[in-house]
XYZ file of C-alpha atoms in Angstrom:
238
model
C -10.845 10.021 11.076
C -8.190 10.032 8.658
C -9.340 8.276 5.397
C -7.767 10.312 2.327
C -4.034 11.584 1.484
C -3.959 14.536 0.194
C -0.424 14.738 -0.121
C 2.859 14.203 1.673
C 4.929 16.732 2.341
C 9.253 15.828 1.749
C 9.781 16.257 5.400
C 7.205 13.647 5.578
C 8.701 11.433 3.412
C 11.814 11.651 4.896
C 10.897 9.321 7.490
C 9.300 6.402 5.135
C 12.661 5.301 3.826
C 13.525 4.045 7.337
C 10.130 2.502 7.981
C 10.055 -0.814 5.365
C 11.108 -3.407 6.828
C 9.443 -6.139 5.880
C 9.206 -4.466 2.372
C 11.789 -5.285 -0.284
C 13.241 -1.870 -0.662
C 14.979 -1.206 -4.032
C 18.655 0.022 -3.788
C 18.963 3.104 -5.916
C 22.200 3.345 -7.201
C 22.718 1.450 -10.427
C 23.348 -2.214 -10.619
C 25.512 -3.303 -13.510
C 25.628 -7.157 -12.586
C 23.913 -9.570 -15.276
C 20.756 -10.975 -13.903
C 18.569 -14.152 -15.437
C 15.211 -12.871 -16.922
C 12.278 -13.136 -14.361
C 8.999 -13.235 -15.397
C 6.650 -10.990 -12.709
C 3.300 -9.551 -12.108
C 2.867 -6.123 -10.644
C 0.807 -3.437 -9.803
C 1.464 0.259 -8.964
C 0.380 2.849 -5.959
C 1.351 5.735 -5.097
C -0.371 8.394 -2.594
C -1.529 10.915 -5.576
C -1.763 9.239 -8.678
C 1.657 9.642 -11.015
C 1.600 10.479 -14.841
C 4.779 10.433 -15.795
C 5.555 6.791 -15.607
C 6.295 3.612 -18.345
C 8.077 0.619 -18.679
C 8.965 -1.878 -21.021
C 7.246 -4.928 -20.909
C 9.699 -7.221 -22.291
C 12.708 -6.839 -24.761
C 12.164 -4.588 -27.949
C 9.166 -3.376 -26.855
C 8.210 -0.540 -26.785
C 7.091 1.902 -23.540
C 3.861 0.908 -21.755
C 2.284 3.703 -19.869
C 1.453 2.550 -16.043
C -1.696 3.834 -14.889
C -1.950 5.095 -11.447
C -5.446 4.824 -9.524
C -6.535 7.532 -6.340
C -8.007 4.386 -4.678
C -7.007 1.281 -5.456
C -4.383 -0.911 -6.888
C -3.489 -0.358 -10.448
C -4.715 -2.236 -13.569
C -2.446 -5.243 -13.255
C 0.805 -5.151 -15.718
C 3.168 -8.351 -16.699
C 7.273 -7.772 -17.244
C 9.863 -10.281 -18.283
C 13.241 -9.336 -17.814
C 16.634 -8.917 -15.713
C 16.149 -6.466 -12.454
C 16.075 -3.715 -11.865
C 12.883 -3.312 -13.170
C 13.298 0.512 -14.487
C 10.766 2.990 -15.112
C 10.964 5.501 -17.237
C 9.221 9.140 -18.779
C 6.950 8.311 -21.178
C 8.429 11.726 -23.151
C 12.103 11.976 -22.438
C 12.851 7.887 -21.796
C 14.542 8.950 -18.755
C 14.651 6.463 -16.064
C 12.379 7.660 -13.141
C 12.133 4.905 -10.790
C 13.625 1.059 -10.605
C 12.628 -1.887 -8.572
C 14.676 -4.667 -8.077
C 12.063 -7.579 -7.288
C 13.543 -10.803 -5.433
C 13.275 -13.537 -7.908
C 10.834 -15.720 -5.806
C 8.073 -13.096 -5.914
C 5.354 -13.333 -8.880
C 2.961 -10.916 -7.467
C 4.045 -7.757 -6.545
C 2.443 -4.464 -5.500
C 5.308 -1.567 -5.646
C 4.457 1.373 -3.828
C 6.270 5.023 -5.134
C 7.543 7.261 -3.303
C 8.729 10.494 -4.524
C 12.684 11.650 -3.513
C 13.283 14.919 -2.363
C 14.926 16.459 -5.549
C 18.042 16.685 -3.652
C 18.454 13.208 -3.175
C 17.189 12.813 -6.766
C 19.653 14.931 -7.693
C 22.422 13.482 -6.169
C 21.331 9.815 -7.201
C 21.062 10.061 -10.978
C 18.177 12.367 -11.035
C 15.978 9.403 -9.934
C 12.451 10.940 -8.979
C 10.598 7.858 -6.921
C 11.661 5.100 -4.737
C 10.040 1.791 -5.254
C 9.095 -0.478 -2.017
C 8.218 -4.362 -3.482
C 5.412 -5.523 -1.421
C 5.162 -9.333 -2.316
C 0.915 -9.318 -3.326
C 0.442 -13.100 -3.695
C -2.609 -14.675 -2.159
C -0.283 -16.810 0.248
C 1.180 -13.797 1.680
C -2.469 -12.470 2.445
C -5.135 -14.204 2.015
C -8.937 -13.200 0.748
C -10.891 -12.101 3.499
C -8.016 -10.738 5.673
C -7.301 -7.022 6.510
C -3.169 -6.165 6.510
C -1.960 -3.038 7.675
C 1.316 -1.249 6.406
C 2.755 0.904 8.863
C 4.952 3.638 6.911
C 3.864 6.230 9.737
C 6.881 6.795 11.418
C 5.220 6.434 14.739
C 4.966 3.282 16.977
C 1.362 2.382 16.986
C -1.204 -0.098 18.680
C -4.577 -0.594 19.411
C -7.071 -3.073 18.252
C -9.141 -3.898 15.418
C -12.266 -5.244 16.082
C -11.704 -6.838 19.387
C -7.999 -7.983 18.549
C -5.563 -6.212 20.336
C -2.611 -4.893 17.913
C 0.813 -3.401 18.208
C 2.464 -2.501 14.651
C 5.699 -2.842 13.752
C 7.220 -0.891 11.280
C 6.595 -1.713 7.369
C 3.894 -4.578 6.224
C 2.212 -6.384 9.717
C 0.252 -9.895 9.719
C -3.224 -10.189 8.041
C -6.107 -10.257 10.500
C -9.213 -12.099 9.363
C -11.542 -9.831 8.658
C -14.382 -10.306 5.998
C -17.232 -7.794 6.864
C -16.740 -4.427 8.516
C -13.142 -4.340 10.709
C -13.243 -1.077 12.927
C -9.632 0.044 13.319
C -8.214 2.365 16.736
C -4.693 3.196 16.681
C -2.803 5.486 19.101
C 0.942 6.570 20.059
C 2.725 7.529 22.746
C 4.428 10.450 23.437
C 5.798 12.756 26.341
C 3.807 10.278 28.405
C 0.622 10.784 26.799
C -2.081 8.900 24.308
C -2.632 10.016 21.463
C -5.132 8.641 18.579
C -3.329 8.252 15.612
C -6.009 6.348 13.151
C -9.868 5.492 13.710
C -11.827 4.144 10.914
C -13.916 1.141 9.646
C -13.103 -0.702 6.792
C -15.282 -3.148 5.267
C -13.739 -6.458 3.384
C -15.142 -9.107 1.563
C -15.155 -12.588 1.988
C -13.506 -12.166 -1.974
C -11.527 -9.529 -1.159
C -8.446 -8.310 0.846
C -8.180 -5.147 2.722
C -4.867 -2.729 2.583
C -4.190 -0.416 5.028
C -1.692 1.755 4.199
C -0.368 4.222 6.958
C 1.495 7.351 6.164
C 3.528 10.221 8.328
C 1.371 12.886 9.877
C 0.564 15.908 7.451
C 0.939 18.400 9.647
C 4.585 18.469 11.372
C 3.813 17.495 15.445
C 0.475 15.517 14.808
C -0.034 12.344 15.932
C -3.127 11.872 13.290
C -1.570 9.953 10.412
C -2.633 9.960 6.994
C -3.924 6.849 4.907
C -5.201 4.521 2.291
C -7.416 1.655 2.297
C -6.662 -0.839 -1.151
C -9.286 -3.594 -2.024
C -9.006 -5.958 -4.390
C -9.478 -9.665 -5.164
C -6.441 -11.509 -6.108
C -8.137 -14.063 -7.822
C -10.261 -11.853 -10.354
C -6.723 -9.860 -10.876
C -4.607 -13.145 -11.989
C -7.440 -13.913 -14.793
C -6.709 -12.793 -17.981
């Protein structure tokens, strides 16, 4: 059962960038174009939690520190502005990470993902890349289990009794309030392998995240994961 990241390795995450497709995936070179302010709300994951990201909220403000959770969703954050939406070092000001956000979303979840340093290197010394998942209750509903398939492998299976084959990036939301029990497997060389097997309980409140990763261990078929919880309409109170 594979229930906890430690941590990706940059071989690993050499095959995400390919994998989000149904993610809006920031561009990383600079964008000099004027944009109209948007006004969104996000929230941050990343597989370990980061500490060396801010942002700025809004105009003359100053740096807000972004907190990072091991489990869940970050605290949720608001930002009115033009796009990209850049991150930056809470020490040095440096940009770190930007996320250009379509302008119809107003509930994001951006997921990091660290650049090997030499493609940060090479791209402005950029550390993360920024996938905009668009979080909004009408995209997935409460009680409803979605699974994000950043694996790099070609999965199916079932959960519950539902039969399953993931595409690549963010799949359909499955009703699910209660317990879901999820069995993935792959192909390969003619053969089945069990990628994923795991239960994951949701609330009739709440909405499950499954987040798939690459394999730790180069030529495994077991892929790594998170499960995210939360309940949309608890986060859009102030």
């Amino acid at each position: 059962m594979a229930d906890a990241v430690g941590h990706l390795t940059a071989r690993s995450w050499a095959a995400v960038g390919l994998l989000l497709l149904s993610v809006a995936l920031t561009p990383l070179a600079a964008q000099t174009a004027p944009a109209p302010l948007q006004a969104v709300r996000f929230s941050v994951f990343a597989s370990r939690p980061l500490t060396d990201v801010a942002f700025v909220p809004r105009a003359r403000a100053e740096p807000q520190a972004v907190k990072f959770l091991p489990n869940a969703r970050s605290p949720r954050y608001e930002y009115r502005g033009g796009m990209p939406l850049r991150f930056v070092d809470p020490d040095t000001r440096a940009v770190v990470a930007e996320a250009s956000i379509p302008a119809d979303f107003r509930d994001v979840l951006l997921l990091f993902l660290p650049l090997e340093k030499a493609s940060a290197a090479a791209d402005g010394k950029l550390r993360y890349q920024v996938a905009v998942l668009d979080d909004s209750p009408a995209r997935q509903p409460v009680g409803s289990l979605a699974i994000l398939n950043l694996s790099g492998l070609a999965l199916s299976g079932t959960v519950n009794q539902q039969s399953v084959t993931l595409k690549a990036g963010f799949n359909p939301p499955i009703p699910s309030a209660g317990a879901a029990q999820v069995r993935l497997t792959t192909m390969a060389k003619q053969r089945t392998y069990q990628s994923y097997e795991g239960k994951v309980s949701v609330g009739r409140q709440q909405r499950g995240l499954l987040i798939l990763y690459p394999p730790f261990t180069p030529g495994s078929f077991e892929v790594q994961s998170r499960i995210l919880l939360d309940q949309p309409a608890a986060a859009g109170r102030k």
